[in-house]
Coordinates of C-alpha atoms in Angstrom, one line a residue:
X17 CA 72.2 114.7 102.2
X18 CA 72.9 116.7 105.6
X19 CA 70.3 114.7 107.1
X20 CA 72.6 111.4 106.3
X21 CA 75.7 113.1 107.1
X22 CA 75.0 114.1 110.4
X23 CA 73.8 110.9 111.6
X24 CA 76.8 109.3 110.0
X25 CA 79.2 112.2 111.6
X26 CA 77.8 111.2 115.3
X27 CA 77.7 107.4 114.7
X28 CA 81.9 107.5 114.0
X29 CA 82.1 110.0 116.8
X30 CA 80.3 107.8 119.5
X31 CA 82.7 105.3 117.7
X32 CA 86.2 107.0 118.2
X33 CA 85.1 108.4 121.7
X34 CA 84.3 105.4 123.0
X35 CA 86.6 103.8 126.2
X36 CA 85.7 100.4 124.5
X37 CA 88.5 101.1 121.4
X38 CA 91.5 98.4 120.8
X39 CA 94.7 100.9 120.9
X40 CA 95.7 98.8 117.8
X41 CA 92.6 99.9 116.0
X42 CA 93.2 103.7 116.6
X43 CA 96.2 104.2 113.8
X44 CA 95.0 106.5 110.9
X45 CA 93.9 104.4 107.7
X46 CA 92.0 106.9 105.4
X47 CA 91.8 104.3 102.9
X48 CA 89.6 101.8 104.7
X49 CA 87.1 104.9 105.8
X50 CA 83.8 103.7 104.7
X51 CA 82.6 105.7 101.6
X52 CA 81.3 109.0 103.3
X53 CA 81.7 112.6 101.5
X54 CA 85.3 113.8 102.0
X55 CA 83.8 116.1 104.7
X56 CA 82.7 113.7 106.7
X57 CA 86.1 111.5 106.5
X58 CA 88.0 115.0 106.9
X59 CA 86.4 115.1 110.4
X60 CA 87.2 111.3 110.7
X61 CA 90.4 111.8 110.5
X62 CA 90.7 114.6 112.6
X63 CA 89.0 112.7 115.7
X64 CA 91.7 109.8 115.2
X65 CA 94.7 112.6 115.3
X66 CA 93.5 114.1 117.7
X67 CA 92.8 111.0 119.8
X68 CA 94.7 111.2 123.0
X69 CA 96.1 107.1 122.0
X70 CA 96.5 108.3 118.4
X71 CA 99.5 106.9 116.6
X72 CA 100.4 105.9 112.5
X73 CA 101.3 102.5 112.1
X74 CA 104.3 102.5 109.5
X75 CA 102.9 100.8 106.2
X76 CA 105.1 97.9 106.6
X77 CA 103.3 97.1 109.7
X78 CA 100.0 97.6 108.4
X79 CA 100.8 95.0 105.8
X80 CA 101.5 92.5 107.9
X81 CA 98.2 93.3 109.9
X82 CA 96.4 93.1 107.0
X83 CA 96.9 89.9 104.9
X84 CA 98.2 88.1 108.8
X85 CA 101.6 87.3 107.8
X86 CA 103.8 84.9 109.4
X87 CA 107.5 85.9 110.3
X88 CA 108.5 83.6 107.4
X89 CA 106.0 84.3 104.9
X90 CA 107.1 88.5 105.3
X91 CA 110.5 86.7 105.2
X92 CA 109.4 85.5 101.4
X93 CA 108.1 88.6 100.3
X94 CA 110.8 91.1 101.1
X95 CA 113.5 88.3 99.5
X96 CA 111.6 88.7 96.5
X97 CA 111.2 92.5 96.2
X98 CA 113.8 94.3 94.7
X99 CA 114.4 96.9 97.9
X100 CA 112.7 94.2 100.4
X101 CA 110.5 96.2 103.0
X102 CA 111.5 100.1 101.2
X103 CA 109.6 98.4 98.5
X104 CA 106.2 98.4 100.7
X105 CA 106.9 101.1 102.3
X106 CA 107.4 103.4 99.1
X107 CA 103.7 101.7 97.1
X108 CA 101.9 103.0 100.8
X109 CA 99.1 101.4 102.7
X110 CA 96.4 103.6 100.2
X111 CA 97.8 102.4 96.8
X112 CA 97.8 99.2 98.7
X113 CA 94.1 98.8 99.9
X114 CA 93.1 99.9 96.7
X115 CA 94.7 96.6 95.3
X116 CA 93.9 94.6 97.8
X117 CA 90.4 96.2 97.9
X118 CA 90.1 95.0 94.1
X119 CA 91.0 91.4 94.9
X120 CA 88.6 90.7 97.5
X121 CA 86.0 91.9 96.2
X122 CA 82.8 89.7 94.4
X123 CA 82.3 92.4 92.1
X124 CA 85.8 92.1 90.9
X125 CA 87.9 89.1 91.5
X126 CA 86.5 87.2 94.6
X127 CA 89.8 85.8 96.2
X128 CA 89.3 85.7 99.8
X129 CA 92.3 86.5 102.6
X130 CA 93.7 83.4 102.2
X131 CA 94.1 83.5 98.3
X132 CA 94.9 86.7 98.5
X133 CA 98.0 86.2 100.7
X134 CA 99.2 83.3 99.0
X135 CA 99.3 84.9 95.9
X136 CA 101.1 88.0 97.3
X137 CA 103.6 85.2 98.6
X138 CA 104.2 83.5 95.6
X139 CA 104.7 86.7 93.5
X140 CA 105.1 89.9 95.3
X141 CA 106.8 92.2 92.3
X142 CA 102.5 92.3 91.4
X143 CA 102.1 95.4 93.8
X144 CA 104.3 97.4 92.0
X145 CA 102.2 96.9 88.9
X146 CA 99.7 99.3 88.1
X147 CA 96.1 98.5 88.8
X148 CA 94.7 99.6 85.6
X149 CA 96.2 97.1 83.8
X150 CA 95.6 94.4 86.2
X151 CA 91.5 95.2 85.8
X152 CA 92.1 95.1 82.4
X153 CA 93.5 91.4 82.5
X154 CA 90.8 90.6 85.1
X155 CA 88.4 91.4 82.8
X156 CA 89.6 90.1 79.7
X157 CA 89.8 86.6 81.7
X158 CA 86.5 87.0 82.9
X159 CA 84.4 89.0 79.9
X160 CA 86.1 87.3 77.1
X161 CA 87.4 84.0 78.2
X162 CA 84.3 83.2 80.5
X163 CA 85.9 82.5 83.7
X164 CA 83.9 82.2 86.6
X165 CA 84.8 83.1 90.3
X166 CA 86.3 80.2 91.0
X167 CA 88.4 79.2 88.0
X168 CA 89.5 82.9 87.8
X169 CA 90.8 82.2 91.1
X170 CA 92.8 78.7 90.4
X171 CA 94.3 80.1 87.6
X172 CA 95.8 83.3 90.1
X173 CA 97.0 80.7 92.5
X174 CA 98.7 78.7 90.1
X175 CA 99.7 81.4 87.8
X176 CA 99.8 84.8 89.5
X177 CA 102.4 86.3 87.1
X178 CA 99.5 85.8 84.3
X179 CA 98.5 89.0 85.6
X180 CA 101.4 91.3 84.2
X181 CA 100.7 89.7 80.6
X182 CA 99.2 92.1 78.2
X183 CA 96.4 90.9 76.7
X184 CA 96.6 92.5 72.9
X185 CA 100.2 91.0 72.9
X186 CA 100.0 87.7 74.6
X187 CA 97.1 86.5 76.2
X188 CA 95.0 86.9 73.3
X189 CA 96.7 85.9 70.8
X190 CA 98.1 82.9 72.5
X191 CA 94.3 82.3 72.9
X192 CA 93.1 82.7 70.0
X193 CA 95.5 80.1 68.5
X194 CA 94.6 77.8 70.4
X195 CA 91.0 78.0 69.9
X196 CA 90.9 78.5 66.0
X197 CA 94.3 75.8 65.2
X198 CA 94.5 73.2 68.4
X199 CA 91.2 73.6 69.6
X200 CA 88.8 73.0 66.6
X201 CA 87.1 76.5 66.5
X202 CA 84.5 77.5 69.1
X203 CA 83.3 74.3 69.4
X204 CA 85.9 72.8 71.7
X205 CA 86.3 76.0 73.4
X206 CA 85.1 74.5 76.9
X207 CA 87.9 72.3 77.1
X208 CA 90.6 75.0 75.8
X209 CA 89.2 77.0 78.7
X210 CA 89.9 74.7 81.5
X211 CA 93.3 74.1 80.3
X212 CA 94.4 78.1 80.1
X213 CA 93.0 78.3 83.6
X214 CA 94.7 74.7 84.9
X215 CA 98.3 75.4 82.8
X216 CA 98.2 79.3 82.7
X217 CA 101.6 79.4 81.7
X218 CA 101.0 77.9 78.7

């Protein structure tokens, strides 16, 4: 309500007119603003751009910021991208944060930073793949197969390029062979499990 908005507007403005702000923390990120009305991130914004210290930090830098790349690590990443750091730059920090938004989160996946970064080492070429269909593998791994947090998340650090399998045309039918003519049915199905998420490229 306007009630909630207005307390909200003046707690952000204290914020951004404070002489207590880290220069580095003044770059525009609309994508991390917390989840206000658009009017109230509208105004957000504004106060950032029109912050005397304001500046946008290029996406490639932000990237770096955010998952605390080492020199060599971003070394890995661009070598594995097909137009290195134009790559990055052309997916943008928002498409971006919405992935990395997805990953981190309980609700969702439940990798934390380090996971995350690890598996965005090992197998960049992800970030180019639409999210949609990475929820929909995330899902089927989770709903269907039974995965829990934590063996959802061995099986991305082993495996990450699992993730651009479709699931009508490989996972599950790859799965459901091995449950109904290796695995003896249903039955067995505890110990088919932790072999998909230990050998994922099975």
């Amino acid at each position: 309500d306007l009630g909630n908005l207005g307390r909200a507007d003046e707690k952000y403005s204290r914020l951004f007119s404070s002489n207590s702000y880290d220069r580095n923390n003044i770059g525009i990120d609309i994508g991390s603003l917390p989840d206000h009305p658009d009017e109230l991130r509208h105004r957000i914004a504004q106060q950032k751009v029109l912050h005397p210290d304001f500046f946008v930090r290029p996406t490639d830098e932000w990237f770096r910021h955010y998952l605390h790349l080492s020199k060599s690590e971003e070394r890995k990443i661009y070598s594995r991208l097909p137009n290195g750091i134009k790559s990055i730059q052309r997916l943008g920090r928002h498409r971006l944060h919405a992935w990395f938004t997805f990953f981190l989160s309980d609700a969702t996946v439940g990798l934390d930073h380090h996971q995350l970064r690890k598996m965005i080492v090992s197998r960049p070429q992800l970030l180019s793949y639409k999210l949609s269909n990475v929820q929909i593998t995330t899902n089927y791994f989770r709903e269907e197969l039974g995965l829990s947090s934590e063996e959802l998340a061995s099986l991305l650090q082993s495996y990450p390029s699992v993730l651009m399998y479709s699931v009508d045309t490989r996972l599950r039918p790859t799965v459901d062979f091995l449950q109904n003519e290796c695995g003896g049915g249903k039955n067995n199905w505890a110990s088919w499990k932790r072999v998909i998420y230990s050998y994922p490229n099975i």
